[in-house]
Amino acid sequence: MTRLVVGVGGASGAVYAQRLLGVLAARGDVEAHVVFSKMGRVVWHDEIGTDPADLGFPLYASGDMAAAFASGSARFDGMVVVPCSGGGLGRIAHGLSTDLVGRAADVCLKERRPLLLVLRESPYSLVHCRNMVAATEAGATIIPASPSFYSRPGDLGAAVDTVVARVMDHLGLADHTLQPRWTGLQGGAA
Ligand SMILES: Cc1cc2nc3c(=O)[nH]c(=O)nc-3n(C[C@H](O)[C@H](O)[C@H](O)COP(=O)(O)O)c2cc1C
């Protein structure tokens, strides 16, 4: 069983978290522990509207620093913050464990576990760019919440899946069919 922390930050794009959690739940071999930041709950309510308790995974309060994954001694395989705000990125890049999302991310970095940050902000300031560098140097992987179009996604859900597919790959759960794998240009390069 793969044990993951899924942090839901206060950036636009709650649908990425909703889809990821749906995909993880359908697998049956992943135990996801879910924590929303305070603004993560606000944005989820605005963009999705469902009760996060319906997700089917254990939910933790943003101030619950006694959660198991707030300690490096608990066995977890990694974490994704999806979506990750510019503010959340900055706090993670600078080790400010002011809420459980930040603390759990800090634990992943110190334990050298995979930490994926699905960053959503536009445009990026120099501060965001520097914080991306700092987080990457510390071991995090920045996955932009930017859909790709080479698989010709036909609707919003398919576009969302192009991002979730990359998240799954980097969580070591690459045995998914969320997006066709690139096999080269059909007919070769022009
Ligand atoms: C509806 C809504 C959408 C937001 N979208 C973004 C966003 O896309 N990116 C971002 O960096 N902040 C966004 N914010 C601001 C963050 O929620 C705010 O800076 C928050 O403190 C980020 O911290 P958190 O991710 O830990 O919740 C949004 C706020 C609201 C109310």
CSV table of C-alpha atoms and ligand atoms in Angstrom, one decimal:
chain,number,residue,atom,x,y,z
A,1,MET,CA,0.0,0.0,0.0
A,2,THR,CA,1.4,3.4,-1.0
A,3,ARG,CA,0.8,6.1,1.7
A,4,LEU,CA,0.6,9.6,0.5
A,5,VAL,CA,-0.2,13.0,1.9
A,6,VAL,CA,-2.3,15.2,-0.4
A,7,GLY,CA,-2.3,18.9,0.6
A,8,VAL,CA,-4.9,21.1,-1.1
A,9,GLY,CA,-3.7,24.7,-1.2
A,10,GLY,CA,-5.6,27.9,-1.7
A,11,ALA,CA,-4.9,28.4,-5.5
A,12,SER,CA,-7.4,28.1,-8.3
A,13,GLY,CA,-7.6,24.6,-9.7
A,14,ALA,CA,-9.3,22.6,-7.0
A,15,VAL,CA,-10.5,20.4,-9.8
A,16,TYR,CA,-6.9,19.0,-10.1
A,17,ALA,CA,-7.1,17.8,-6.4
A,18,GLN,CA,-10.6,16.4,-7.0
A,19,ARG,CA,-9.5,14.4,-10.0
A,20,LEU,CA,-6.3,13.2,-8.4
A,21,LEU,CA,-8.2,12.0,-5.3
A,22,GLY,CA,-10.8,10.2,-7.5
A,23,VAL,CA,-8.1,8.4,-9.4
A,24,LEU,CA,-6.2,7.4,-6.2
A,25,ALA,CA,-9.5,6.2,-4.6
A,26,ALA,CA,-10.3,4.1,-7.7
A,27,ARG,CA,-6.9,2.3,-7.6
A,28,GLY,CA,-7.4,0.7,-4.2
A,29,ASP,CA,-3.7,0.4,-3.5
A,30,VAL,CA,-3.1,4.0,-2.2
A,31,GLU,CA,-3.9,5.4,1.2
A,32,ALA,CA,-4.2,9.2,0.8
A,33,HIS,CA,-4.2,11.4,3.9
A,34,VAL,CA,-5.8,14.8,2.9
A,35,VAL,CA,-5.2,18.2,4.4
A,36,PHE,CA,-6.6,21.4,3.1
A,37,SER,CA,-5.1,24.8,3.9
A,38,LYS,CA,-7.6,27.3,5.3
A,39,MET,CA,-7.8,29.0,1.9
A,40,GLY,CA,-7.7,25.6,0.2
A,41,ARG,CA,-11.1,24.9,1.7
A,42,VAL,CA,-12.4,28.3,0.6
A,43,VAL,CA,-11.4,27.8,-3.0
A,44,TRP,CA,-12.6,24.2,-3.0
A,45,HIS,CA,-16.0,25.4,-1.8
A,46,ASP,CA,-16.1,28.1,-4.5
A,47,GLU,CA,-14.9,25.9,-7.4
A,48,ILE,CA,-16.2,22.4,-6.5
A,49,GLY,CA,-18.8,22.9,-3.8
A,50,THR,CA,-18.9,19.4,-2.5
A,51,ASP,CA,-18.1,18.4,1.1
A,52,PRO,CA,-14.4,17.3,1.3
A,53,ALA,CA,-15.5,14.7,3.9
A,54,ASP,CA,-17.2,12.9,1.0
A,55,LEU,CA,-13.8,12.2,-0.6
A,56,GLY,CA,-13.4,8.9,1.2
A,57,PHE,CA,-10.0,9.6,2.6
A,58,PRO,CA,-9.0,10.7,6.1
A,59,LEU,CA,-9.2,14.5,6.4
A,60,TYR,CA,-7.0,16.5,8.8
A,61,ALA,CA,-7.4,20.1,10.1
A,62,SER,CA,-4.9,22.6,8.8
A,63,GLY,CA,-3.7,23.2,12.3
A,64,ASP,CA,-3.3,19.6,13.3
A,65,MET,CA,0.4,19.4,13.9
A,66,ALA,CA,-0.1,16.2,15.8
A,67,ALA,CA,-1.1,14.3,12.6
A,68,ALA,CA,1.2,11.3,12.0
A,69,PHE,CA,2.7,12.7,8.8
A,70,ALA,CA,3.8,15.8,10.7
A,71,SER,CA,6.6,13.6,12.0
A,72,GLY,CA,9.4,12.1,9.9
A,73,SER,CA,9.2,8.9,11.9
A,74,ALA,CA,5.8,8.0,10.4
A,75,ARG,CA,6.1,5.9,7.2
A,76,PHE,CA,4.8,7.9,4.2
A,77,ASP,CA,5.9,7.6,0.6
A,78,GLY,CA,5.6,11.2,-0.5
A,79,MET,CA,3.3,14.2,-0.8
A,80,VAL,CA,1.7,16.4,-3.4
A,81,VAL,CA,0.3,19.9,-2.9
A,82,VAL,CA,-2.4,20.3,-5.5
A,83,PRO,CA,-3.1,23.1,-6.3
A,84,CYS,CA,-0.2,24.9,-4.7
A,85,SER,CA,-0.5,28.7,-4.3
A,86,GLY,CA,2.4,31.2,-4.7
A,87,GLY,CA,2.1,31.8,-0.9
A,88,GLY,CA,2.2,28.0,-0.2
A,89,LEU,CA,5.3,27.6,-2.4
A,90,GLY,CA,7.0,30.5,-0.6
A,91,ARG,CA,6.3,29.1,2.8
A,92,ILE,CA,7.5,25.6,1.8
A,93,ALA,CA,10.6,26.9,0.0
A,94,HIS,CA,11.6,28.7,3.3
A,95,GLY,CA,10.6,26.0,5.8
A,96,LEU,CA,7.8,28.0,7.4
A,97,SER,CA,5.8,25.1,8.9
A,98,THR,CA,2.9,27.4,9.9
A,99,ASP,CA,0.2,24.9,9.0
A,100,LEU,CA,0.0,21.2,8.5
A,101,VAL,CA,0.4,21.5,4.7
A,102,GLY,CA,3.7,23.3,5.3
A,103,ARG,CA,4.9,21.0,8.0
A,104,ALA,CA,4.1,17.9,6.1
A,105,ALA,CA,6.0,19.3,3.1
A,106,ASP,CA,8.9,20.3,5.4
A,107,VAL,CA,9.0,16.7,6.6
A,108,CYS,CA,9.1,15.3,3.1
A,109,LEU,CA,12.1,17.6,2.3
A,110,LYS,CA,14.0,16.7,5.4
A,111,GLU,CA,13.3,13.0,4.9
A,112,ARG,CA,14.3,13.2,1.2
A,113,ARG,CA,10.8,11.9,0.2
A,114,PRO,CA,9.1,13.0,-3.1
A,115,LEU,CA,7.4,16.3,-2.8
A,116,LEU,CA,5.4,17.6,-5.8
A,117,LEU,CA,4.1,21.1,-5.9
A,118,VAL,CA,1.4,21.7,-8.5
A,119,LEU,CA,1.9,25.4,-8.8
A,120,ARG,CA,-0.9,27.7,-10.0
A,121,GLU,CA,-0.3,31.4,-10.3
A,122,SER,CA,-0.2,33.7,-13.3
A,123,PRO,CA,2.0,35.6,-14.1
A,124,TYR,CA,4.9,34.6,-11.9
A,125,SER,CA,6.8,37.3,-10.1
A,126,LEU,CA,10.6,37.1,-9.5
A,127,VAL,CA,9.7,36.1,-6.0
A,128,HIS,CA,7.8,33.1,-7.3
A,129,CYS,CA,10.6,32.2,-9.7
A,130,ARG,CA,13.2,32.3,-6.9
A,131,ASN,CA,11.0,30.3,-4.6
A,132,MET,CA,10.6,27.7,-7.3
A,133,VAL,CA,14.4,27.5,-7.5
A,134,ALA,CA,14.7,27.2,-3.7
A,135,ALA,CA,12.1,24.5,-3.5
A,136,THR,CA,13.7,22.6,-6.4
A,137,GLU,CA,17.1,22.8,-4.8
A,138,ALA,CA,15.7,21.4,-1.6
A,139,GLY,CA,14.3,18.4,-3.5
A,140,ALA,CA,10.8,19.4,-4.5
A,141,THR,CA,9.4,18.9,-8.0
A,142,ILE,CA,7.4,21.8,-9.4
A,143,ILE,CA,4.6,20.6,-11.7
A,144,PRO,CA,2.9,23.5,-13.3
A,145,ALA,CA,-0.9,23.4,-13.3
A,146,SER,CA,-0.6,23.8,-17.1
A,147,PRO,CA,-2.5,21.4,-19.3
A,148,SER,CA,-0.8,20.1,-22.5
A,149,PHE,CA,-2.6,19.8,-25.8
A,150,TYR,CA,-0.6,17.4,-27.8
A,151,SER,CA,-3.0,14.6,-27.0
A,152,ARG,CA,-5.8,16.8,-28.2
A,153,PRO,CA,-8.0,16.8,-25.0
A,154,GLY,CA,-11.6,17.0,-26.1
A,155,ASP,CA,-13.0,18.6,-23.0
A,156,LEU,CA,-12.0,20.2,-19.7
A,157,GLY,CA,-11.8,16.9,-17.9
A,158,ALA,CA,-9.3,15.5,-20.5
A,159,ALA,CA,-7.3,18.7,-20.2
A,160,VAL,CA,-7.2,18.3,-16.4
A,161,ASP,CA,-6.1,14.7,-16.8
A,162,THR,CA,-3.0,15.9,-18.7
A,163,VAL,CA,-1.8,17.5,-15.5
A,164,VAL,CA,-2.9,14.7,-13.2
A,165,ALA,CA,-1.1,12.2,-15.4
A,166,ARG,CA,2.2,13.9,-14.7
A,167,VAL,CA,1.5,14.0,-11.0
A,168,MET,CA,0.8,10.2,-11.0
A,169,ASP,CA,4.0,9.6,-13.0
A,170,HIS,CA,6.0,11.5,-10.4
A,171,LEU,CA,4.3,9.8,-7.5
A,172,GLY,CA,5.6,6.5,-8.9
A,173,LEU,CA,2.1,5.5,-10.0
A,174,ALA,CA,2.7,5.6,-13.8
A,175,ASP,CA,0.5,2.6,-14.5
A,176,HIS,CA,-2.4,4.8,-15.5
A,177,THR,CA,-4.2,5.6,-18.7
A,178,LEU,CA,-5.1,9.3,-18.0
A,179,GLN,CA,-3.4,10.5,-21.2
A,180,PRO,CA,-2.0,8.6,-24.2
A,181,ARG,CA,1.8,8.3,-24.0
A,182,TRP,CA,3.6,10.3,-26.7
A,183,THR,CA,5.0,8.0,-29.4
A,184,GLY,CA,6.2,10.6,-31.8
A,185,LEU,CA,4.6,12.7,-34.5
A,186,GLN,CA,2.3,10.6,-36.7
A,187,GLY,CA,3.9,10.4,-40.1
A,188,GLY,CA,7.2,11.8,-38.7
A,189,ALA,CA,8.4,15.4,-38.5
A,190,ALA,CA,7.4,17.6,-41.4
B,1,LIG,C1,-11.0,32.2,-5.2
B,1,LIG,C2,-9.5,32.4,-4.9
B,1,LIG,C3,-8.6,32.0,-5.9
B,1,LIG,C4,-7.2,32.1,-5.6
B,1,LIG,N1,-6.3,31.7,-6.6
B,1,LIG,C5,-5.0,31.8,-6.3
B,1,LIG,C6,-4.1,31.2,-7.3
B,1,LIG,O1,-4.5,30.7,-8.4
B,1,LIG,N2,-2.8,31.3,-7.0
B,1,LIG,C7,-2.3,31.8,-5.8
B,1,LIG,O2,-1.1,31.8,-5.6
B,1,LIG,N3,-3.2,32.3,-4.9
B,1,LIG,C8,-4.5,32.3,-5.1
B,1,LIG,N4,-5.4,32.8,-4.2
B,1,LIG,C9,-4.8,33.4,-3.0
B,1,LIG,C10,-4.4,32.3,-1.9
B,1,LIG,O3,-5.6,31.6,-1.5
B,1,LIG,C11,-3.8,33.0,-0.7
B,1,LIG,O4,-2.6,33.7,-1.0
B,1,LIG,C12,-3.5,32.0,0.4
B,1,LIG,O5,-3.0,32.6,1.5
B,1,LIG,C13,-2.5,30.9,-0.1
B,1,LIG,O6,-2.1,30.1,0.9
B,1,LIG,P1,-2.4,28.6,1.0
B,1,LIG,O7,-2.1,27.9,-0.3
B,1,LIG,O8,-1.6,28.0,2.1
B,1,LIG,O9,-3.9,28.5,1.3
B,1,LIG,C14,-6.8,32.7,-4.4
B,1,LIG,C15,-7.7,33.1,-3.5
B,1,LIG,C16,-9.0,33.0,-3.7
B,1,LIG,C17,-10.0,33.4,-2.7
